[in-house]
Amino acid sequence: MTDTVAESGRASASPAELNTPTDHPAVLQPDVLVIGGGPAGTTAATMLARKGWKVLLLEKDAHPRFHIGESLLPMNLPILERLGVLEQVKAIGTFKPGAEFPIVNDDGTPMAPDNEGADQYNTFRFERALNPAFGYAYQVKREEFDQLLFRNAQANGVDARERHKVERVEFGSDGRPSIAHARDAQGNAFTVRARYVVDASGRDTVFGNQLKLKKKNPLHQSAAIFSHFTGVERRAGEDAGNITVQRFAHGWMWLIPLRDGVMSVGAVCFPEYLKQRRGENEAFLMKTLESEPQVKKRMANAQRVAPVHVTGNYSYTCERMHGPGWVMVGDAYAFVDPVFSSGVYLGMNSAEQAAQVVDGALRDPSREAALQREMDTRLKRGLKHFQWFIYRFTTPVMRHLFNHPRNVWQVEQAVISMLAGDVFDNPEVLKRLRLFRFIYNVTAIRMAPLALRGWLKRRRQVGVDVGLQGAADTLQPGPERAQ
């Protein structure tokens, strides 16, 4: 184990110095190798470096780089506080007091404007969650947010290197990672022998693909098309920073206000709808957004300021999240759908627990299996609650319940807690979410014809190929696909 950061003095070096490795030897030998320099990877790396371990983090791209997932949850904020960057995130973020859902009729048509001619919204403010640690969150430009976390990892003693790609990992006869093969920014090959490996490679899911663990989600598939705009109308007053989630006939849309007058706008679509785009991404995006009157009105003076991105194969899960000497965190293990903005939080939350697993296993190898099982159980439990809502979000039943929220037995507050990310360790929230499931089922029986049509439409999407192989997927190009 290495000296602590304070003793080593590495934290005093500049980010530029830390990110310019000297000629590396044929084999690097850190305690821990972290693959991927996004929020999950930098969180795990920082936590482990603070515990005194020698951590090498390899990120294939260079910061700043564009990334989807700009809306944080209140449950992100305690982690950011522990990382020591909350005030910095506040400085680059847009204050987000809640999430809002335009009210529509049960058949999906827009609700008539109110007496003052304004569109009607249901706003779920995070301050109404059950015992919230933070009653708000932030919207962030991911290129700024991710770079901030990466530099913070370096300042905490992590040997974090950009444009260094891990290509494959060899395993020894004991089933543990033995050698990682990588290339630096100049294309030079080198190897890493680490005592433990954390796969935080996101949708690249290095172990998921290499070990054939990545599996297409059999219950949910979707694809997204989106861009950044200026001139998009923001909600008035204290709601100006809210994320807007707008259902439409073929999925749902988001409007995420960012700083400098920028709005992230896009649509997560059923595959059978997105495959109709015929290659003209911008025209298809605008046609989709203009199909909803409430969104069209807000986009009246919009000017696109970024490329239009299309990405598919959203939903997958790996068969395992750990093995002897390795663990997967965040999107490397699973991704479902960004409807509740859970991706960054799930990544950072799992990374924080993974750091505890790795630290415990390195100090006492006999505890490794138990620590991994504990992590597995907790993370799958929380993910399951998000998945249940996500799978049903576009159904007529969920639309009806979100249009007519009732706080009987604090069920609405529990749903707000779920929207805030509090689905892991709060028994009061989990108990009421189970009650919400019962309410959902009763409502589905009452709305049987509509509920059945919604279920059949959702099931039909799973087998649809959206046609985003190779470069057609502008965020995740390449042949790798879940099986």
XYZ file of C-alpha atoms in Angstrom:
483
model
C 0.000 0.000 0.000
C 1.264 3.501 -0.771
C 1.577 6.454 1.560
C -1.468 8.647 2.048
C -1.988 11.629 -0.240
C -1.005 14.087 2.460
C 2.254 12.232 3.099
C 3.148 11.656 -0.534
C 2.806 15.282 -1.550
C 1.320 14.339 -4.933
C -1.767 16.506 -4.351
C 0.401 19.638 -4.691
C 1.214 18.912 -8.327
C -0.702 20.760 -11.046
C -3.359 18.926 -13.099
C -1.199 19.356 -16.200
C 1.771 17.714 -14.488
C -0.339 14.901 -13.113
C -1.804 14.190 -16.534
C 1.532 14.067 -18.357
C 3.025 10.681 -17.507
C 6.720 10.155 -17.885
C 7.941 7.352 -20.107
C 6.203 4.432 -18.497
C 7.981 1.167 -17.853
C 6.994 -1.967 -19.693
C 4.693 -2.869 -16.792
C 2.864 -0.511 -14.433
C 2.054 -1.996 -11.037
C -0.601 -0.006 -9.145
C -2.716 -1.396 -6.349
C -5.880 -0.633 -8.300
C -6.572 -0.093 -11.995
C -9.723 1.900 -12.781
C -10.908 1.671 -16.384
C -12.797 4.819 -17.370
C -12.622 8.454 -16.266
C -16.294 9.408 -16.033
C -18.190 10.127 -12.785
C -18.137 6.486 -11.647
C -14.456 5.923 -12.365
C -13.258 9.172 -10.831
C -15.406 8.626 -7.727
C -14.019 5.136 -7.121
C -10.464 6.261 -7.852
C -10.637 9.299 -5.556
C -12.104 7.320 -2.665
C -9.458 4.621 -2.981
C -6.580 7.086 -3.268
C -7.764 8.769 -0.086
C -7.535 5.397 1.651
C -3.872 5.283 0.737
C -3.890 2.964 -2.277
C -1.860 3.568 -5.412
C -4.543 4.072 -8.086
C -4.060 4.202 -11.860
C -7.048 5.492 -13.861
C -7.067 5.157 -17.647
C -9.561 7.148 -19.729
C -9.738 6.545 -23.491
C -10.866 10.108 -24.373
C -9.590 13.573 -23.453
C -11.488 15.935 -21.191
C -13.548 17.929 -21.804
C -15.701 15.651 -23.967
C -19.425 15.588 -24.679
C -21.584 13.145 -22.800
C -25.282 12.573 -22.305
C -26.768 12.593 -18.795
C -26.841 16.232 -17.719
C -29.433 16.123 -14.939
C -28.221 15.216 -11.449
C -30.360 13.968 -8.561
C -30.442 15.269 -4.974
C -28.834 12.003 -3.834
C -25.774 12.943 -5.936
C -25.087 15.865 -3.659
C -23.953 13.984 -0.521
C -21.459 12.098 -2.697
C -20.206 15.335 -4.253
C -19.884 16.752 -0.752
C -17.783 13.769 0.348
C -15.627 14.196 -2.762
C -15.097 17.846 -1.809
C -16.484 19.312 -5.046
C -20.044 20.343 -4.196
C -19.313 24.068 -4.262
C -17.523 23.708 -7.595
C -20.498 21.860 -9.059
C -22.804 24.569 -7.749
C -20.675 27.131 -9.611
C -21.051 25.367 -12.982
C -24.580 24.042 -12.502
C -28.157 25.213 -12.946
C -30.249 25.005 -9.789
C -32.807 22.186 -10.138
C -35.593 22.260 -7.532
C -37.672 19.505 -9.098
C -38.965 17.534 -12.052
C -42.101 18.459 -13.950
C -44.470 16.499 -16.127
C -46.907 18.278 -18.453
C -50.474 17.150 -17.779
C -52.137 15.266 -20.618
C -55.428 13.476 -20.985
C -55.629 9.734 -20.395
C -55.613 9.177 -24.175
C -52.334 11.095 -24.431
C -53.710 14.300 -25.981
C -52.580 17.610 -24.426
C -54.630 19.012 -21.579
C -56.341 22.318 -22.388
C -54.493 25.384 -21.051
C -55.627 26.826 -17.730
C -57.796 29.938 -17.366
C -54.765 32.155 -17.950
C -53.792 30.322 -21.126
C -50.778 28.592 -19.604
C -49.926 24.947 -20.143
C -50.552 22.755 -17.119
C -47.772 20.889 -15.333
C -47.435 18.668 -12.314
C -44.219 19.645 -10.570
C -42.618 17.263 -8.101
C -40.356 19.380 -5.901
C -37.547 17.504 -4.228
C -38.004 19.382 -0.966
C -41.213 17.357 -0.507
C -39.384 14.021 -0.461
C -39.390 11.941 2.715
C -36.636 13.318 4.962
C -34.524 14.757 2.137
C -30.825 15.351 2.784
C -30.949 17.907 -0.047
C -34.179 19.334 -1.468
C -32.633 20.214 -4.815
C -30.055 19.160 -7.379
C -28.203 20.679 -10.338
C -28.243 20.400 -14.117
C -24.708 20.338 -15.545
C -22.882 20.326 -18.832
C -21.244 16.944 -18.642
C -18.037 18.054 -20.338
C -17.512 20.503 -17.450
C -18.768 18.177 -14.717
C -16.713 15.173 -15.811
C -13.566 17.249 -16.233
C -14.047 18.708 -12.748
C -14.271 15.210 -11.231
C -11.254 14.029 -13.244
C -9.065 16.920 -12.064
C -10.275 16.356 -8.509
C -9.159 12.730 -8.739
C -5.715 13.882 -9.863
C -5.560 16.418 -7.034
C -6.297 13.595 -4.601
C -3.316 11.569 -5.765
C -4.808 9.415 -8.530
C -2.503 8.744 -11.473
C -5.278 9.624 -13.947
C -4.349 9.574 -17.623
C -6.379 10.688 -20.618
C -6.268 9.149 -24.104
C -5.102 5.864 -22.594
C -7.266 2.962 -23.682
C -7.479 -0.458 -22.058
C -7.875 -2.961 -24.888
C -8.207 -6.239 -23.027
C -7.525 -7.906 -19.707
C -5.892 -11.297 -19.223
C -6.990 -13.531 -16.355
C -4.797 -15.908 -14.406
C -5.491 -19.536 -13.537
C -7.047 -18.325 -10.266
C -9.693 -16.359 -12.216
C -8.292 -12.978 -11.185
C -7.165 -10.250 -13.606
C -3.447 -10.669 -14.179
C -2.423 -8.281 -16.970
C -4.278 -5.388 -18.622
C -3.126 -4.441 -22.109
C -3.435 -0.760 -22.997
C -2.216 1.951 -25.380
C -1.276 5.531 -24.652
C -2.106 8.669 -26.645
C 0.756 7.987 -29.073
C -0.351 4.414 -29.683
C 2.412 2.865 -27.601
C 1.448 -0.429 -26.003
C 1.998 -1.030 -22.305
C 0.712 -3.401 -19.652
C -0.655 -3.015 -16.154
C -0.432 -5.518 -13.311
C -2.899 -4.394 -10.651
C -4.051 -6.138 -7.525
C -7.651 -5.124 -8.283
C -9.547 -3.799 -11.316
C -12.614 -1.537 -11.331
C -14.461 -1.494 -14.664
C -16.018 1.970 -14.923
C -15.871 2.053 -18.716
C -19.518 3.004 -19.188
C -21.318 1.617 -22.198
C -17.999 0.260 -23.494
C -18.325 -2.204 -20.564
C -14.874 -3.714 -21.041
C -15.534 -6.787 -18.899
C -19.134 -7.051 -20.050
C -18.020 -7.416 -23.655
C -14.811 -9.366 -23.096
C -16.454 -11.918 -20.782
C -19.705 -12.011 -22.812
C -21.719 -10.816 -19.807
C -23.640 -8.008 -21.520
C -27.225 -9.002 -22.321
C -29.958 -7.049 -24.040
C -32.717 -6.122 -21.625
C -35.651 -8.450 -22.467
C -38.212 -6.059 -20.968
C -37.289 -2.628 -22.299
C -35.620 -1.131 -25.372
C -35.374 2.450 -26.558
C -33.150 4.844 -28.474
C -32.535 8.576 -28.241
C -32.096 11.577 -30.526
C -31.122 14.964 -29.105
C -29.071 18.157 -29.292
C -28.391 21.466 -27.523
C -30.292 24.669 -28.313
C -30.428 28.306 -27.286
C -33.592 30.396 -27.333
C -35.768 27.676 -25.802
C -38.414 29.088 -23.486
C -37.778 28.295 -19.837
C -40.410 27.858 -17.194
C -41.182 30.898 -15.103
C -39.819 31.781 -11.676
C -38.507 29.063 -9.398
C -39.376 26.384 -11.971
C -36.873 27.765 -14.508
C -34.286 25.118 -13.578
C -36.602 22.109 -13.545
C -36.181 19.210 -15.927
C -39.306 18.808 -18.062
C -40.287 15.254 -18.977
C -42.936 15.207 -21.714
C -44.586 11.980 -22.801
C -45.593 11.606 -26.433
C -47.085 8.874 -28.572
C -43.720 7.207 -29.292
C -41.850 7.643 -26.011
C -40.888 10.711 -24.009
C -39.015 13.998 -24.429
C -36.725 15.952 -22.126
C -35.901 19.638 -21.752
C -32.946 20.235 -19.425
C -31.946 23.875 -18.773
C -28.192 24.401 -18.654
C -26.159 27.523 -17.980
C -25.371 30.202 -20.594
C -28.901 29.977 -22.009
C -28.420 26.448 -23.354
C -31.164 23.823 -23.235
C -30.574 20.108 -23.775
C -33.575 18.826 -25.719
C -34.216 15.335 -26.991
C -36.506 12.364 -27.239
C -36.196 8.782 -26.074
C -38.187 6.843 -28.626
C -39.590 3.408 -29.236
C -37.266 1.669 -31.714
C -40.052 1.146 -34.253
C -40.509 4.922 -34.374
C -36.854 5.973 -34.525
C -36.060 3.591 -37.367
C -38.361 5.706 -39.582
C -35.916 8.635 -39.591
C -34.274 7.682 -42.952
C -30.890 9.143 -41.980
C -31.907 12.823 -41.695
C -31.364 13.283 -37.997
C -31.995 17.015 -37.552
C -35.250 17.071 -39.521
C -36.464 13.993 -37.690
C -35.625 15.499 -34.297
C -37.460 18.743 -35.050
C -40.468 16.902 -36.463
C -40.603 14.799 -33.303
C -40.335 17.765 -30.932
C -42.934 19.760 -32.846
C -45.422 16.899 -32.578
C -46.148 17.978 -28.988
C -47.789 21.442 -28.791
C -46.287 22.275 -25.379
C -42.755 21.526 -26.572
C -43.298 23.163 -29.964
C -44.324 26.404 -28.269
C -41.198 26.435 -26.118
C -39.013 25.692 -29.170
C -40.454 28.526 -31.302
C -37.243 30.620 -31.163
C -34.768 27.781 -30.726
C -31.382 27.757 -32.432
C -29.374 24.544 -32.523
C -25.820 25.031 -31.187
C -24.521 21.452 -31.172
C -24.625 18.387 -33.427
C -27.683 16.161 -33.404
C -26.794 12.885 -31.739
C -28.508 9.535 -32.122
C -27.775 6.593 -29.886
C -29.442 3.234 -29.430
C -29.208 -0.099 -27.632
C -30.002 1.781 -24.441
C -31.093 -1.065 -22.223
C -28.778 -3.858 -21.119
C -27.594 -5.625 -17.995
C -24.523 -7.749 -17.384
C -24.983 -11.198 -15.891
C -22.474 -10.426 -13.117
C -21.126 -7.219 -11.602
C -18.062 -8.749 -9.947
C -15.617 -11.626 -9.789
C -12.330 -12.449 -8.054
C -10.213 -9.316 -8.199
C -12.642 -7.161 -10.187
C -15.898 -5.239 -9.959
C -18.085 -3.290 -12.408
C -19.757 0.029 -11.609
C -22.314 2.301 -13.263
C -23.123 1.824 -16.932
C -20.390 -0.794 -17.247
C -22.789 -3.106 -15.404
C -26.218 -1.940 -16.558
C -28.164 0.838 -18.214
C -31.936 1.024 -18.515
C -33.281 4.414 -19.616
C -32.501 8.027 -18.630
C -36.117 9.006 -17.902
C -35.515 9.655 -14.188
C -31.961 10.999 -14.659
C -30.605 8.163 -12.555
C -27.504 7.291 -14.575
C -24.887 9.576 -12.985
C -26.177 8.889 -9.495
C -26.255 5.113 -9.967
C -22.717 5.263 -11.311
C -21.330 7.362 -8.464
C -23.283 5.472 -5.809
C -22.044 2.105 -7.045
C -18.509 3.476 -7.354
C -18.512 4.640 -3.757
C -19.575 1.192 -2.575
C -17.096 -0.468 -4.932
C -14.316 1.553 -3.281
C -15.334 0.041 0.053
C -15.317 -3.447 -1.480
C -11.873 -2.996 -3.027
C -10.407 -1.438 0.107
C -11.797 -4.217 2.302
C -10.707 -6.990 -0.061
C -7.150 -5.657 -0.361
C -6.806 -5.361 3.400
C -8.411 -8.740 4.129
C -8.807 -11.012 1.074
C -10.975 -13.433 3.068
C -13.738 -10.792 3.116
C -13.848 -10.247 -0.657
C -16.736 -12.575 -1.507
C -18.918 -11.303 1.335
C -18.264 -7.661 0.458
C -19.078 -8.291 -3.188
C -22.324 -10.085 -2.312
C -23.364 -7.202 -0.087
C -22.720 -4.721 -2.893
C -24.537 -6.919 -5.391
C -27.643 -7.213 -3.200
C -27.871 -3.525 -2.367
C -27.299 -2.192 -5.879
C -29.657 -4.635 -7.558
C -32.360 -3.761 -5.020
C -32.123 -0.052 -5.803
C -31.848 -0.608 -9.549
C -34.953 -2.785 -9.425
C -37.047 0.110 -8.085
C -35.889 2.434 -10.866
C -36.502 -0.268 -13.468
C -40.053 -0.920 -12.295
C -41.010 2.720 -12.850
C -39.035 3.038 -16.083
C -40.634 -0.004 -17.699
C -44.087 1.474 -17.059
C -43.437 5.186 -17.459
C -45.017 5.558 -20.916
C -48.040 3.378 -20.112
C -51.533 4.921 -19.837
C -51.716 3.773 -16.214
C -48.554 5.603 -15.115
C -49.585 8.655 -17.120
C -52.907 8.696 -15.249
C -51.240 8.369 -11.841
C -48.696 11.114 -12.553
C -51.517 13.357 -13.830
C -53.492 12.838 -10.614
C -50.968 12.505 -7.756
C -52.340 11.839 -4.284
C -50.321 11.778 -1.102
C -52.318 9.086 0.687
C -50.020 7.461 3.275
C -47.232 9.683 1.886
C -47.095 7.671 -1.322
C -46.576 10.765 -3.489
C -43.671 11.823 -1.265
C -42.150 8.354 -1.688
C -42.384 8.729 -5.462
C -40.617 12.092 -5.158
C -37.958 10.359 -3.055
C -37.544 7.837 -5.877
C -37.200 10.715 -8.354
C -34.526 12.115 -6.020
C -32.633 8.792 -6.080
C -33.453 7.596 -2.551
C -34.115 3.937 -3.383
C -31.311 2.104 -1.581
C -31.303 2.524 2.160
C -34.519 4.271 3.254
C -37.043 1.690 4.510
C -39.826 4.274 4.760
C -39.467 5.070 1.071
C -39.220 1.434 -0.006
C -42.320 0.476 1.996
C -44.396 3.184 0.317
C -43.063 2.368 -3.141
C -44.416 -1.158 -2.664
C -47.767 0.405 -1.812
C -47.570 2.479 -4.999
C -47.155 -0.747 -6.975
C -50.394 -2.006 -5.468
C -52.141 1.239 -6.446
C -50.739 0.877 -9.952
C -52.107 -2.656 -10.300
C -55.556 -1.648 -9.062
C -55.589 1.276 -11.503
C -54.491 -1.020 -14.345
C -57.489 -3.277 -13.711
C -59.791 -0.263 -13.787
C -58.192 0.930 -17.053
C -57.857 -2.583 -18.496
C -58.331 -1.869 -22.246
C -55.904 1.081 -22.273
C -53.478 -0.728 -19.972
C -53.407 -3.789 -22.224
C -52.704 -1.729 -25.339
C -49.865 0.050 -23.553
C -48.352 -3.243 -22.387
C -48.519 -4.770 -25.856
C -46.897 -1.708 -27.435
C -44.051 -1.807 -24.939
C -43.456 -5.523 -25.431
C -43.409 -5.098 -29.209
C -40.352 -2.814 -28.999
C -37.998 -5.404 -27.514
C -37.469 -7.251 -30.781
C -37.146 -4.157 -32.996
C -33.715 -3.339 -34.446
C -33.421 0.430 -34.602
C -30.628 0.240 -37.193
C -27.867 2.067 -35.303
C -24.962 -0.234 -35.992
C -21.515 1.207 -36.524
C -21.139 4.943 -37.134
C -24.912 5.495 -37.269
C -24.764 5.640 -33.477
C -23.041 8.988 -32.983
C -22.208 8.393 -29.298
C -21.411 4.693 -29.227
C -20.060 3.723 -32.657
C -18.731 0.268 -33.308
C -19.923 -3.319 -33.612
C -20.336 -4.116 -29.908
C -23.933 -5.035 -29.141
C -25.664 -6.767 -26.293
C -26.668 -10.307 -27.021
